[in-house]
PDB file of C-alpha atoms and ligand atoms in Angstrom:
ATOM      1  CA  MET G 741      10.319  27.725  29.364  1.00 94.00           C
ATOM      2  CA  ARG G 742      11.373  24.185  28.403  1.00 97.00           C
ATOM      3  CA  VAL G 743      14.919  23.193  29.202  1.00 98.00           C
ATOM      4  CA  CYS G 744      16.831  20.082  28.176  1.00 98.00           C
ATOM      5  CA  ILE G 745      19.922  19.013  30.129  1.00 98.00           C
ATOM      6  CA  ILE G 746      22.259  16.504  28.508  1.00 98.00           C
ATOM      7  CA  TYR G 747      25.278  15.148  30.357  1.00 98.00           C
ATOM      8  CA  ASP G 748      27.625  12.248  30.701  1.00 98.00           C
ATOM      9  CA  THR G 749      29.469  11.002  33.771  1.00 98.00           C
ATOM     10  CA  LYS G 750      31.741   8.250  34.982  1.00 98.00           C
ATOM     11  CA  ARG G 751      31.423   8.576  38.738  1.00 97.00           C
ATOM     12  CA  ARG G 752      28.108  10.399  38.939  1.00 96.00           C
ATOM     13  CA  SER G 753      29.126  13.847  40.160  1.00 97.00           C
ATOM     14  CA  THR G 754      28.197  15.428  36.822  1.00 98.00           C
ATOM     15  CA  GLU G 755      24.840  13.710  37.158  1.00 98.00           C
ATOM     16  CA  LEU G 756      24.305  15.455  40.491  1.00 98.00           C
ATOM     17  CA  PHE G 757      25.269  18.793  38.911  1.00 98.00           C
ATOM     18  CA  ALA G 758      22.698  18.127  36.190  1.00 98.00           C
ATOM     19  CA  LYS G 759      20.081  17.514  38.890  1.00 98.00           C
ATOM     20  CA  TRP G 760      21.010  20.730  40.713  1.00 98.00           C
ATOM     21  CA  ILE G 761      20.698  22.621  37.431  1.00 98.00           C
ATOM     22  CA  LYS G 762      17.278  21.063  36.954  1.00 98.00           C
ATOM     23  CA  GLU G 763      16.230  22.083  40.470  1.00 98.00           C
ATOM     24  CA  ALA G 764      17.391  25.665  39.901  1.00 98.00           C
ATOM     25  CA  PHE G 765      15.401  25.968  36.669  1.00 98.00           C
ATOM     26  CA  GLN G 766      12.330  24.416  38.243  1.00 98.00           C
ATOM     27  CA  GLU G 767      12.454  26.972  41.039  1.00 97.00           C
ATOM     28  CA  ASN G 768      12.043  29.527  38.283  1.00 95.00           C
ATOM     29  CA  GLY G 769       9.025  27.768  36.815  1.00 96.00           C
ATOM     30  CA  ALA G 770      10.774  26.021  33.912  1.00 97.00           C
ATOM     31  CA  VAL G 771       9.903  22.539  32.678  1.00 98.00           C
ATOM     32  CA  VAL G 772      13.071  20.484  32.598  1.00 98.00           C
ATOM     33  CA  ASP G 773      14.078  17.149  31.106  1.00 98.00           C
ATOM     34  CA  ILE G 774      17.410  15.478  31.809  1.00 98.00           C
ATOM     35  CA  PHE G 775      19.082  12.903  29.610  1.00 98.00           C
ATOM     36  CA  LYS G 776      22.293  10.988  29.831  1.00 98.00           C
ATOM     37  CA  VAL G 777      23.866  11.642  26.447  1.00 98.00           C
ATOM     38  CA  ASN G 778      23.185   8.170  25.074  1.00 98.00           C
ATOM     39  CA  GLU G 779      19.508   8.466  26.020  1.00 98.00           C
ATOM     40  CA  PHE G 780      18.732  11.841  24.413  1.00 97.00           C
ATOM     41  CA  ASN G 781      15.331  11.726  22.689  1.00 93.00           C
ATOM     42  CA  ASN G 782      16.338  13.796  19.634  1.00 95.00           C
ATOM     43  CA  ASP G 783      13.762  16.444  20.476  1.00 97.00           C
ATOM     44  CA  PHE G 784      15.194  19.796  19.393  1.00 96.00           C
ATOM     45  CA  SER G 785      12.159  21.864  20.346  1.00 97.00           C
ATOM     46  CA  TYR G 786      13.418  23.002  23.771  1.00 97.00           C
ATOM     47  CA  ASP G 787      14.046  26.694  24.468  1.00 96.00           C
ATOM     48  CA  LEU G 788      17.425  25.971  25.982  1.00 97.00           C
ATOM     49  CA  PHE G 789      19.890  23.085  25.879  1.00 98.00           C
ATOM     50  CA  ILE G 790      22.452  22.614  28.627  1.00 98.00           C
ATOM     51  CA  VAL G 791      25.266  20.207  27.846  1.00 98.00           C
ATOM     52  CA  GLY G 792      27.767  19.072  30.480  1.00 98.00           C
ATOM     53  CA  SER G 793      30.781  16.821  30.847  1.00 98.00           C
ATOM     54  CA  PRO G 794      33.337  15.925  33.494  1.00 98.00           C
ATOM     55  CA  ILE G 795      37.025  16.280  32.652  1.00 97.00           C
ATOM     56  CA  TYR G 796      39.128  13.148  32.582  1.00 97.00           C
ATOM     57  CA  TYR G 797      42.773  13.155  31.602  1.00 96.00           C
ATOM     58  CA  GLU G 798      42.600  16.763  30.466  1.00 94.00           C
ATOM     59  CA  LYS G 799      39.568  16.349  28.246  1.00 96.00           C
ATOM     60  CA  PRO G 800      35.779  16.376  28.282  1.00 98.00           C
ATOM     61  CA  LEU G 801      34.322  12.931  27.621  1.00 98.00           C
ATOM     62  CA  LYS G 802      34.361  11.900  23.990  1.00 98.00           C
ATOM     63  CA  SER G 803      30.660  11.036  24.165  1.00 98.00           C
ATOM     64  CA  ILE G 804      29.900  14.725  24.763  1.00 98.00           C
ATOM     65  CA  THR G 805      32.280  16.179  22.177  1.00 98.00           C
ATOM     66  CA  ASP G 806      30.980  13.667  19.638  1.00 98.00           C
ATOM     67  CA  PHE G 807      27.400  14.574  20.525  1.00 98.00           C
ATOM     68  CA  LEU G 808      28.013  18.310  20.017  1.00 98.00           C
ATOM     69  CA  GLN G 809      29.779  17.580  16.762  1.00 97.00           C
ATOM     70  CA  LYS G 810      27.032  15.285  15.507  1.00 97.00           C
ATOM     71  CA  TYR G 811      24.288  17.813  16.122  1.00 96.00           C
ATOM     72  CA  SER G 812      26.247  20.992  15.443  1.00 95.00           C
ATOM     73  CA  ASP G 813      23.869  21.943  12.620  1.00 95.00           C
ATOM     74  CA  LYS G 814      20.805  21.517  14.829  1.00 95.00           C
ATOM     75  CA  PHE G 815      22.384  23.382  17.728  1.00 96.00           C
ATOM     76  CA  SER G 816      23.607  26.262  15.546  1.00 94.00           C
ATOM     77  CA  THR G 817      20.127  27.789  15.697  1.00 93.00           C
ATOM     78  CA  LYS G 818      19.428  26.914  19.329  1.00 95.00           C
ATOM     79  CA  ASN G 819      20.239  28.363  22.731  1.00 96.00           C
ATOM     80  CA  VAL G 820      23.022  26.192  24.092  1.00 97.00           C
ATOM     81  CA  ALA G 821      24.946  26.568  27.352  1.00 98.00           C
ATOM     82  CA  LEU G 822      27.866  24.390  28.427  1.00 98.00           C
ATOM     83  CA  PHE G 823      29.253  23.249  31.757  1.00 98.00           C
ATOM     84  CA  ILE G 824      32.199  21.170  32.808  1.00 98.00           C
ATOM     85  CA  VAL G 825      33.008  19.486  36.088  1.00 98.00           C
ATOM     86  CA  CYS G 826      36.681  19.193  37.010  1.00 97.00           C
ATOM     87  CA  MET G 827      39.246  19.635  39.755  1.00 95.00           C
ATOM     88  CA  ALA G 828      42.026  21.738  38.243  1.00 93.00           C
ATOM     89  CA  GLN G 829      40.671  24.699  40.255  1.00 89.00           C
ATOM     90  CA  ILE G 830      42.827  23.430  43.114  1.00 88.00           C
ATOM     91  CA  PHE G 831      45.741  25.013  41.240  1.00 88.00           C
ATOM     92  CA  GLY G 832      44.294  28.495  41.821  1.00 89.00           C
ATOM     93  CA  LYS G 833      44.546  31.191  39.174  1.00 86.00           C
ATOM     94  CA  ALA G 834      46.810  29.120  36.998  1.00 88.00           C
ATOM     95  CA  GLY G 835      44.245  26.337  37.139  1.00 91.00           C
ATOM     96  CA  LYS G 836      41.470  28.691  36.075  1.00 90.00           C
ATOM     97  CA  VAL G 837      43.336  29.927  33.021  1.00 91.00           C
ATOM     98  CA  TYR G 838      44.275  26.387  32.120  1.00 92.00           C
ATOM     99  CA  ILE G 839      40.671  25.187  32.441  1.00 93.00           C
ATOM    100  CA  GLU G 840      39.402  27.904  30.149  1.00 89.00           C
ATOM    101  CA  LYS G 841      42.111  27.343  27.571  1.00 90.00           C
ATOM    102  CA  GLN G 842      42.354  23.602  27.583  1.00 93.00           C
ATOM    103  CA  TYR G 843      39.097  22.165  28.832  1.00 96.00           C
ATOM    104  CA  LEU G 844      36.363  24.580  27.830  1.00 96.00           C
ATOM    105  CA  LYS G 845      37.849  25.362  24.442  1.00 95.00           C
ATOM    106  CA  VAL G 846      37.305  21.788  23.292  1.00 94.00           C
ATOM    107  CA  LEU G 847      33.565  21.983  23.918  1.00 96.00           C
ATOM    108  CA  GLU G 848      33.040  25.622  23.013  1.00 97.00           C
ATOM    109  CA  SER G 849      34.644  25.117  19.619  1.00 96.00           C
ATOM    110  CA  LYS G 850      31.844  22.672  18.777  1.00 96.00           C
ATOM    111  CA  VAL G 851      29.030  25.169  19.284  1.00 96.00           C
ATOM    112  CA  GLU G 852      28.309  28.013  16.881  1.00 92.00           C
ATOM    113  CA  ASN G 853      26.835  31.245  18.255  1.00 85.00           C
ATOM    114  CA  LEU G 854      27.525  30.399  21.865  1.00 93.00           C
ATOM    115  CA  MET G 855      25.919  33.274  23.747  1.00 90.00           C
ATOM    116  CA  PHE G 856      26.060  32.031  27.336  1.00 95.00           C
ATOM    117  CA  LYS G 857      29.027  31.990  29.639  1.00 95.00           C
ATOM    118  CA  SER G 858      30.083  28.392  30.166  1.00 97.00           C
ATOM    119  CA  ALA G 859      30.213  27.145  33.748  1.00 97.00           C
ATOM    120  CA  VAL G 860      33.129  25.413  35.419  1.00 96.00           C
ATOM    121  CA  PHE G 861      32.072  23.492  38.495  1.00 97.00           C
ATOM    122  CA  LYS G 862      34.381  21.969  41.027  1.00 96.00           C
ATOM    123  CA  GLY G 863      33.826  18.239  41.160  1.00 97.00           C
ATOM    124  CA  TRP G 864      35.057  15.611  43.554  1.00 96.00           C
ATOM    125  CA  ILE G 865      36.340  12.111  43.686  1.00 92.00           C
ATOM    126  CA  ARG G 866      34.723  10.795  46.858  1.00 91.00           C
ATOM    127  CA  LYS G 867      33.003  13.363  49.025  1.00 93.00           C
ATOM    128  CA  VAL G 868      30.206  15.416  47.461  1.00 94.00           C
ATOM    129  CA  ASN G 869      31.074  19.117  47.276  1.00 91.00           C
ATOM    130  CA  LEU G 870      27.772  20.597  48.463  1.00 94.00           C
ATOM    131  CA  GLU G 871      29.283  24.084  48.486  1.00 93.00           C
ATOM    132  CA  GLU G 872      29.139  24.042  44.725  1.00 96.00           C
ATOM    133  CA  LYS G 873      25.353  23.864  44.642  1.00 97.00           C
ATOM    134  CA  LYS G 874      25.063  27.594  45.185  1.00 97.00           C
ATOM    135  CA  GLU G 875      27.387  28.211  42.241  1.00 97.00           C
ATOM    136  CA  VAL G 876      24.981  26.180  40.138  1.00 98.00           C
ATOM    137  CA  PHE G 877      22.043  28.310  41.211  1.00 98.00           C
ATOM    138  CA  LYS G 878      23.998  31.520  40.446  1.00 98.00           C
ATOM    139  CA  TRP G 879      24.847  30.289  36.983  1.00 98.00           C
ATOM    140  CA  VAL G 880      21.294  29.205  36.229  1.00 98.00           C
ATOM    141  CA  ASN G 881      19.986  32.600  37.333  1.00 97.00           C
ATOM    142  CA  SER G 882      22.438  34.318  35.002  1.00 97.00           C
ATOM    143  CA  LEU G 883      21.220  32.147  32.117  1.00 97.00           C
ATOM    144  CA  ILE G 884      17.599  32.971  32.867  1.00 96.00           C
ATOM    145  CA  GLU G 885      18.349  36.699  33.042  1.00 95.00           C
ATOM    146  CA  LYS G 886      20.095  36.539  29.707  1.00 94.00           C
ATOM    147  CA  LEU G 887      17.267  34.568  28.099  1.00 92.00           C
ATOM    148  CA  GLU G 888      14.633  36.892  29.465  1.00 90.00           C
ATOM    149  CA  GLY G 889      16.634  39.884  28.289  1.00 88.00           C
ATOM    150  CA  GLU G 890      16.312  38.527  24.765  1.00 74.00           C
ATOM    151  CA  VAL G 891      12.533  38.592  24.519  1.00 61.00           C
TER     152      VAL G 891
HETATM  153  C1  FMN J 661      41.058   9.152  36.719  1.00 87.90           C
HETATM  154  C2  FMN J 661      40.678  10.610  36.879  1.00 87.90           C
HETATM  155  C3  FMN J 661      41.222  11.568  36.015  1.00 87.90           C
HETATM  156  C4  FMN J 661      40.898  12.928  36.168  1.00 87.90           C
HETATM  157  N1  FMN J 661      41.488  13.866  35.345  1.00 87.90           N
HETATM  158  C5  FMN J 661      41.238  15.183  35.571  1.00 87.90           C
HETATM  159  C6  FMN J 661      41.911  16.184  34.793  1.00 87.90           C
HETATM  160  O1  FMN J 661      42.694  15.908  33.887  1.00 87.90           O
HETATM  161  N2  FMN J 661      41.647  17.493  35.080  1.00 87.90           N
HETATM  162  C7  FMN J 661      40.780  17.864  36.078  1.00 87.90           C
HETATM  163  O2  FMN J 661      40.597  19.060  36.301  1.00 87.90           O
HETATM  164  N3  FMN J 661      40.111  16.933  36.809  1.00 87.90           N
HETATM  165  C8  FMN J 661      40.332  15.610  36.581  1.00 87.90           C
HETATM  166  N4  FMN J 661      39.672  14.662  37.341  1.00 87.90           N
HETATM  167  C9  FMN J 661      38.641  15.082  38.317  1.00 87.90           C
HETATM  168  C10 FMN J 661      37.229  14.856  37.746  1.00 87.90           C
HETATM  169  O3  FMN J 661      36.969  15.762  36.696  1.00 87.90           O
HETATM  170  C11 FMN J 661      36.200  15.022  38.878  1.00 87.90           C
HETATM  171  O4  FMN J 661      36.422  14.018  39.830  1.00 87.90           O
HETATM  172  C12 FMN J 661      34.766  14.974  38.385  1.00 87.90           C
HETATM  173  O5  FMN J 661      33.924  15.313  39.491  1.00 87.90           O
HETATM  174  C13 FMN J 661      34.388  13.611  37.851  1.00 87.90           C
HETATM  175  O6  FMN J 661      33.080  13.667  37.287  1.00 87.90           O
HETATM  176  P1  FMN J 661      32.069  12.418  37.299  1.00 87.90           P
HETATM  177  O7  FMN J 661      31.872  12.015  38.760  1.00 87.90           O
HETATM  178  O8  FMN J 661      30.816  12.949  36.715  1.00 87.90           O
HETATM  179  O9  FMN J 661      32.650  11.315  36.484  1.00 87.90           O
HETATM  180  C14 FMN J 661      39.982  13.321  37.189  1.00 87.90           C
HETATM  181  C15 FMN J 661      39.420  12.341  38.032  1.00 87.90           C
HETATM  182  C16 FMN J 661      39.757  11.015  37.892  1.00 87.90           C
HETATM  183  C17 FMN J 661      39.166   9.997  38.842  1.00 87.90           C
END
């Protein structure tokens, strides 16, 4: 399986999430490339695309929403999964509902035929949240199960 991870970041936590996602796929024998959004190589031949953004001021980064918009035709026939990195989880249940309504919606609305559950990872401002790495592995395993269920 060939996987392409595309992300943007301001303070590099989303980059670390992208690397954890890569590690989790590699453990399962996948071949993985990672690109910062402005460096994507325009290769649409991967089996799965993972696109991720941090949330700043209530929104995913414009670079990522613009990217999904720009290639919406290409992605409409591809396997695409989305993740966001944010901190509104600290507001508990209310935060979770808010994240799904306000943050995820913006990205999900740009992808047709989204068949994977989007991931919401808890980011940080200074200290790396290592706890979240296992959530990444869980999510990646669920994606692999779903993909393998398809064939
Ligand atoms: C200036 C600023 C604004 C932020 N705004 C939000 C926000 O509106 N909602 C939220 O859930 N998290 C917010 N966060 C938390 C970030 O999403 C979190 O720190 C994330 O890990 C940053 O990703 P990055 O390191 O890849 O840039 C904000 C963080 C900063 C520093």
